[in-house]
Structure formats: C-alpha cells, structure tokens
Short mmCIF file of C-alpha atoms and ligand atoms in Angstrom, two decimals:
data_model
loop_
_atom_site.label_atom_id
_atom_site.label_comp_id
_atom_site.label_asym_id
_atom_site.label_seq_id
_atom_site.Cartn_x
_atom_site.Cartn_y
_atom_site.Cartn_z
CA UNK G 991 114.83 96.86 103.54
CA UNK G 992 115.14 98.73 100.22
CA UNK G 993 113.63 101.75 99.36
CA UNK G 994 112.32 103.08 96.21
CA UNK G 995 110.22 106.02 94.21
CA UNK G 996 106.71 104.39 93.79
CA UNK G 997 106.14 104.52 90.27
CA UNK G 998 102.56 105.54 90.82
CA UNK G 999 101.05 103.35 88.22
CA UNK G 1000 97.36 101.96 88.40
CA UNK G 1001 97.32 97.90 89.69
CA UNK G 1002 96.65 96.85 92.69
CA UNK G 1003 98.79 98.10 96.40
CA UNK G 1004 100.07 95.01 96.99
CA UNK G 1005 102.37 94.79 93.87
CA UNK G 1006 105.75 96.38 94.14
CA UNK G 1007 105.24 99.61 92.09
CA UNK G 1008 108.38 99.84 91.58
CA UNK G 1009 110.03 102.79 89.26
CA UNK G 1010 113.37 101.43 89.62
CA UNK G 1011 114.89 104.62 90.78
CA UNK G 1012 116.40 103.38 94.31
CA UNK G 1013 116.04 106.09 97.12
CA UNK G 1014 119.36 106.57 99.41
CA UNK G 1015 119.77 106.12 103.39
CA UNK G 1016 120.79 109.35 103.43
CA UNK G 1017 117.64 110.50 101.68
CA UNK G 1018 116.09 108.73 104.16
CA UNK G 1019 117.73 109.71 107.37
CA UNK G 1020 116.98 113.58 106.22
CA UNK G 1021 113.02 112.82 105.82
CA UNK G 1022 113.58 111.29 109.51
CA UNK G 1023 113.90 107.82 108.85
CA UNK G 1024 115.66 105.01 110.67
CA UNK G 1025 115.79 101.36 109.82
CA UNK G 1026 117.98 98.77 111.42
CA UNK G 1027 117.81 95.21 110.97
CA UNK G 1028 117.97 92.71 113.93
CA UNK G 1029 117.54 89.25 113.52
CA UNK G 1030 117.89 89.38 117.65
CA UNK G 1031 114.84 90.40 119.61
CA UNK G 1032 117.41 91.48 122.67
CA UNK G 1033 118.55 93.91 119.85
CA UNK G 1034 114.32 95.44 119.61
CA UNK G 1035 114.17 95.04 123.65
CA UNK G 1036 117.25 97.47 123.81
CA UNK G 1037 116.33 99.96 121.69
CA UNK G 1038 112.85 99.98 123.04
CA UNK G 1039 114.45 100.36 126.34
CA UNK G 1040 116.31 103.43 125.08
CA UNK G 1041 113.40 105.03 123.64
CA UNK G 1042 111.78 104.72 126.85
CA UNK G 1043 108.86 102.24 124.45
CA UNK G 1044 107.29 100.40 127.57
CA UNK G 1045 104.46 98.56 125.68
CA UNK G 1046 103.99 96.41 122.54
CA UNK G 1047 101.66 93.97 120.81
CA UNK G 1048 102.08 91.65 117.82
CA UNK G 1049 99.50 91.96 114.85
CA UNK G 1050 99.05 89.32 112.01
CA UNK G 1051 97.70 90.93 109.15
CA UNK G 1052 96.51 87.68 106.59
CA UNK G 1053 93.37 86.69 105.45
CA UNK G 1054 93.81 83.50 107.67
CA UNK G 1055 94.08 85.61 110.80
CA UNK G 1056 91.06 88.50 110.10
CA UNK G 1057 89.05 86.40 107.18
CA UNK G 1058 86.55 88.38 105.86
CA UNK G 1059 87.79 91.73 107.12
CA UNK G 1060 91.24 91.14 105.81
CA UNK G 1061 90.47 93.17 102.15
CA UNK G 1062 88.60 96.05 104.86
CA UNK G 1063 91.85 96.31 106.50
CA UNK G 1064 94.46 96.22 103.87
CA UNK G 1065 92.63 98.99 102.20
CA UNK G 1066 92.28 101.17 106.12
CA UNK G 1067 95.97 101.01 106.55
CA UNK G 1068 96.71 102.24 103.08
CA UNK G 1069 94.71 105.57 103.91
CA UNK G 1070 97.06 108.66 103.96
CA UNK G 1071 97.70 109.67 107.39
CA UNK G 1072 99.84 110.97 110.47
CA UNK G 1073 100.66 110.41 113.84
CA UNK G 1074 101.25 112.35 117.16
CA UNK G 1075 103.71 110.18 117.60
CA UNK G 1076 107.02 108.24 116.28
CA UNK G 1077 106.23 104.89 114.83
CA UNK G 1078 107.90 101.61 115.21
CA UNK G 1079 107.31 98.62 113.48
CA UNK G 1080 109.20 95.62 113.63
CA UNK G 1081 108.27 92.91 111.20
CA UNK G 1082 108.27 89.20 112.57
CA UNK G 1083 107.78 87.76 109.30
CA UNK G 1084 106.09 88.19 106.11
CA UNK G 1085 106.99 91.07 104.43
CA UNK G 1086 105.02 94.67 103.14
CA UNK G 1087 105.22 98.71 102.19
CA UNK G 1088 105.69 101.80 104.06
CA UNK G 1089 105.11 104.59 101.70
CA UNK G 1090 106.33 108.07 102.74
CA UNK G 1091 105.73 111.34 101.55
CA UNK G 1092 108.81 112.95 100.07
CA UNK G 1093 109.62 116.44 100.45
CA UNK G 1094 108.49 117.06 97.24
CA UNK G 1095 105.52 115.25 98.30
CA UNK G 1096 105.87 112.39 96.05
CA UNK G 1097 105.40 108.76 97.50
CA UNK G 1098 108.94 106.77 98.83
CA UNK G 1099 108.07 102.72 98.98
CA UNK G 1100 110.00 101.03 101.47
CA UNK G 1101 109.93 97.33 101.76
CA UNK G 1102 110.31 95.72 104.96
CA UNK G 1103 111.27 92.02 105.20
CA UNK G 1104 111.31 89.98 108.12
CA UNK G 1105 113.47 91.51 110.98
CA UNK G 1106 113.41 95.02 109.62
CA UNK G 1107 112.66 97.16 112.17
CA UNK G 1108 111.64 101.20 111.33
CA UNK G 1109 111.65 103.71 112.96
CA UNK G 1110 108.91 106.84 111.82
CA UNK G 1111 109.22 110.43 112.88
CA UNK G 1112 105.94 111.91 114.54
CA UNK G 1113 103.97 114.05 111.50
CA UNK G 1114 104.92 112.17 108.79
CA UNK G 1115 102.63 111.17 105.85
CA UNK G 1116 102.68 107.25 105.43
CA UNK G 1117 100.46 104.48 104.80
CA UNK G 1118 100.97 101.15 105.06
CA UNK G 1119 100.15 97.80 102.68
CA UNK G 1120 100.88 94.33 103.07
CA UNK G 1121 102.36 92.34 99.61
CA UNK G 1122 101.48 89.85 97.43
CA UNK G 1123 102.03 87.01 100.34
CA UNK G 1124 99.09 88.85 102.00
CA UNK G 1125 101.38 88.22 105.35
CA UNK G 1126 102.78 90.42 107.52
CA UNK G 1127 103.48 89.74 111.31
CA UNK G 1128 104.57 92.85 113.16
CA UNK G 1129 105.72 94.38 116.69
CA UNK G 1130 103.99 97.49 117.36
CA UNK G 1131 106.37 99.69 120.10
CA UNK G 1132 104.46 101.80 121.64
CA UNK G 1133 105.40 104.43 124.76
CA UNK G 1134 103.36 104.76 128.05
CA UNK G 1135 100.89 106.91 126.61
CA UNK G 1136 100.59 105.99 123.15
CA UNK G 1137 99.04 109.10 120.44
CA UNK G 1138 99.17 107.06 117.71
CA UNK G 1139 95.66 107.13 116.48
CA UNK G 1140 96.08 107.27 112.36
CA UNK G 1141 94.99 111.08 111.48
CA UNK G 1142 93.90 110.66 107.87
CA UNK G 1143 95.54 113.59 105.82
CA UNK G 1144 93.29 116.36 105.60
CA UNK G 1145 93.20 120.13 105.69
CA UNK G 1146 93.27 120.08 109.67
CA UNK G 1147 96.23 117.44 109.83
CA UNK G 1148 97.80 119.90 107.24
CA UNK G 1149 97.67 122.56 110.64
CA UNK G 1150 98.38 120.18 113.09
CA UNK G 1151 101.03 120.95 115.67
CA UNK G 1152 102.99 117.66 115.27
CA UNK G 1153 102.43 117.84 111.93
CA UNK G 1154 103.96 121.66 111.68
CA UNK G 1155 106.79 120.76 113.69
CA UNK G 1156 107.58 117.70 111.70
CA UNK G 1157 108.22 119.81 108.71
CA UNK G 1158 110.11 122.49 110.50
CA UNK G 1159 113.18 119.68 111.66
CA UNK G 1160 112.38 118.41 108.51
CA UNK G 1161 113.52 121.49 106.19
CA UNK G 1162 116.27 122.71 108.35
C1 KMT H 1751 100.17 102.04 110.39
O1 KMT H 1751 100.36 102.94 111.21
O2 KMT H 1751 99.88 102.29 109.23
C2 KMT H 1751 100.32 100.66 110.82
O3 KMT H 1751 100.57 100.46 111.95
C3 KMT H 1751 100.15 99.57 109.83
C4 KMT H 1751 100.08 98.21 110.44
S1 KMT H 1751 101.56 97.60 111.21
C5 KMT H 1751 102.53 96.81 109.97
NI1 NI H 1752 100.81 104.80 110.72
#
C-alpha cells in the first residue's frame, strides 16, 4: 500500500500517475481511510466478523477472466462515484488504484498490492482501476444487506444523505 497525489497527467489509467508527492496515513485516516495488510485470511475473517460483514465474493478482473468485456469494465469502475455504504476490498493478488477525492477535491492514488486490505468510508468519491498487469483478484466484504450500488457523481449524489453525512465526520 502506498499512497500518492495523482499527478493528473493525460496517458492511460492503468499507469501509475504518479506526482511523487507521497500522501501520509494520517492524511488518510482523517479522509476516513483504513488499510491493514494481512497476509492471513483468519486476519480478513476477523475483522469481517467485527464489522458484522456476513457475505463476500471473489472477482478476477483480467482480460483472461471477462475477454472482450475486460476494456468495458476497466473503464466502468474508473467512473466517479459513491456508495451507501463502507467499502472493503481485499486484494488476493495482482495489484491496482483506488483514487479518492481529497478534501480539496483533488484525486489521492492508492496502490494496493496483494494482501492489502481497505477499508472505505460510506460517501466517499473513489474509482477504481486495475494496473499495467491488467490483474487484480479481490474479496468483496459485504454486510447482510449490501447498498453498495456505485452512484456515479452527479448533482443528486452531491445531496445525497450518505453523501452529506460523509462530509460532516469528515470536516469535524
Ligand atoms: C468499486 O467499488 O469501484 C469496486 O468494487 C472496484 C472493483 S473491486 C477491486
Ligand atoms: Ni466503489
């Protein structure tokens, strides 16, 4: 895990954009943030446990495992959005980006590698992309009820409740 300004260059998503300036854990923790890493799955089954995260799939995001839809789906995930709900992602292998939205609203790229697991506060701007490998293989947590539908950013997510109280814990 290491976390960095996106440098917000033109190329392609999958390269690391990286500006160089490193962003803190502390910086981190205050936009909501928690990463751990946990080469031990009893360590994931634990916190899940804690969280009260009852379900989960795995997802292999490659063009060997969704061919032709791969490009379709690299380009989905990096769409702006929110959800109703925290989000964890645990990566099996492979590696890729989390960008979130500062509070300046700038983009944060944080690369995962395998057996990073993160932790994402309900309202929070992010998108996702896979690297260069074009592999990632992820654990999804999700609770009983799962909101996490991706709400693309908009003028209505901008008003939404979850997104309003996201920014209220945020600033205080
Ligand atoms: C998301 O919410 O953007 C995702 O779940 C991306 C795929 S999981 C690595
Ligand atoms: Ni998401």
């Amino acid at each position: 895990m290491k976390a960095y300004w996106f440098d917000d260059l033109p190329g392609d998503q999958r390269e690391p954009h990286d500006s160089g300036r490193e962003v803190s854990p502390e910086y981190l923790s205050k936009l909501g943030i928690l990463y751990f890493n946990y080469p031990n799955v009893e360590d994931v089954n634990a916190l899940a446990a804690s969280r009260d995260y009852k379900n989960r799939d795995e997802i292999t995001i490659s063009p060997q495992t969704l061919g032709d839809v791969y490009e379709e789906k690299v380009k989905m995930f990096f769409n702006e959005h929110l959800h109703e709900d925290e989000e964890i992602r645990y990566l099996l292998d492979g590696g890729g980006f989390f960008d979130v939205r500062s509070e300046g609203d700038d983009w944060i790229r944080i690369k995962l590698e395998k057996h990073d697991l993160m932790i994402m506060p309900a309202g929070i701007y992010h998108r996702f992309t896979t690297d260069t490998q074009n592999y990632t293989k992820a654990m999804r947590l999700f609770k009983e009820e799962p909101k996490w539908t991706p709400l693309n950013r908009g003028e209505e997510t901008d008003k939404n409740q979850f997104r309003l109280d996201y920014l209220r814990q945020r600033d205080t």
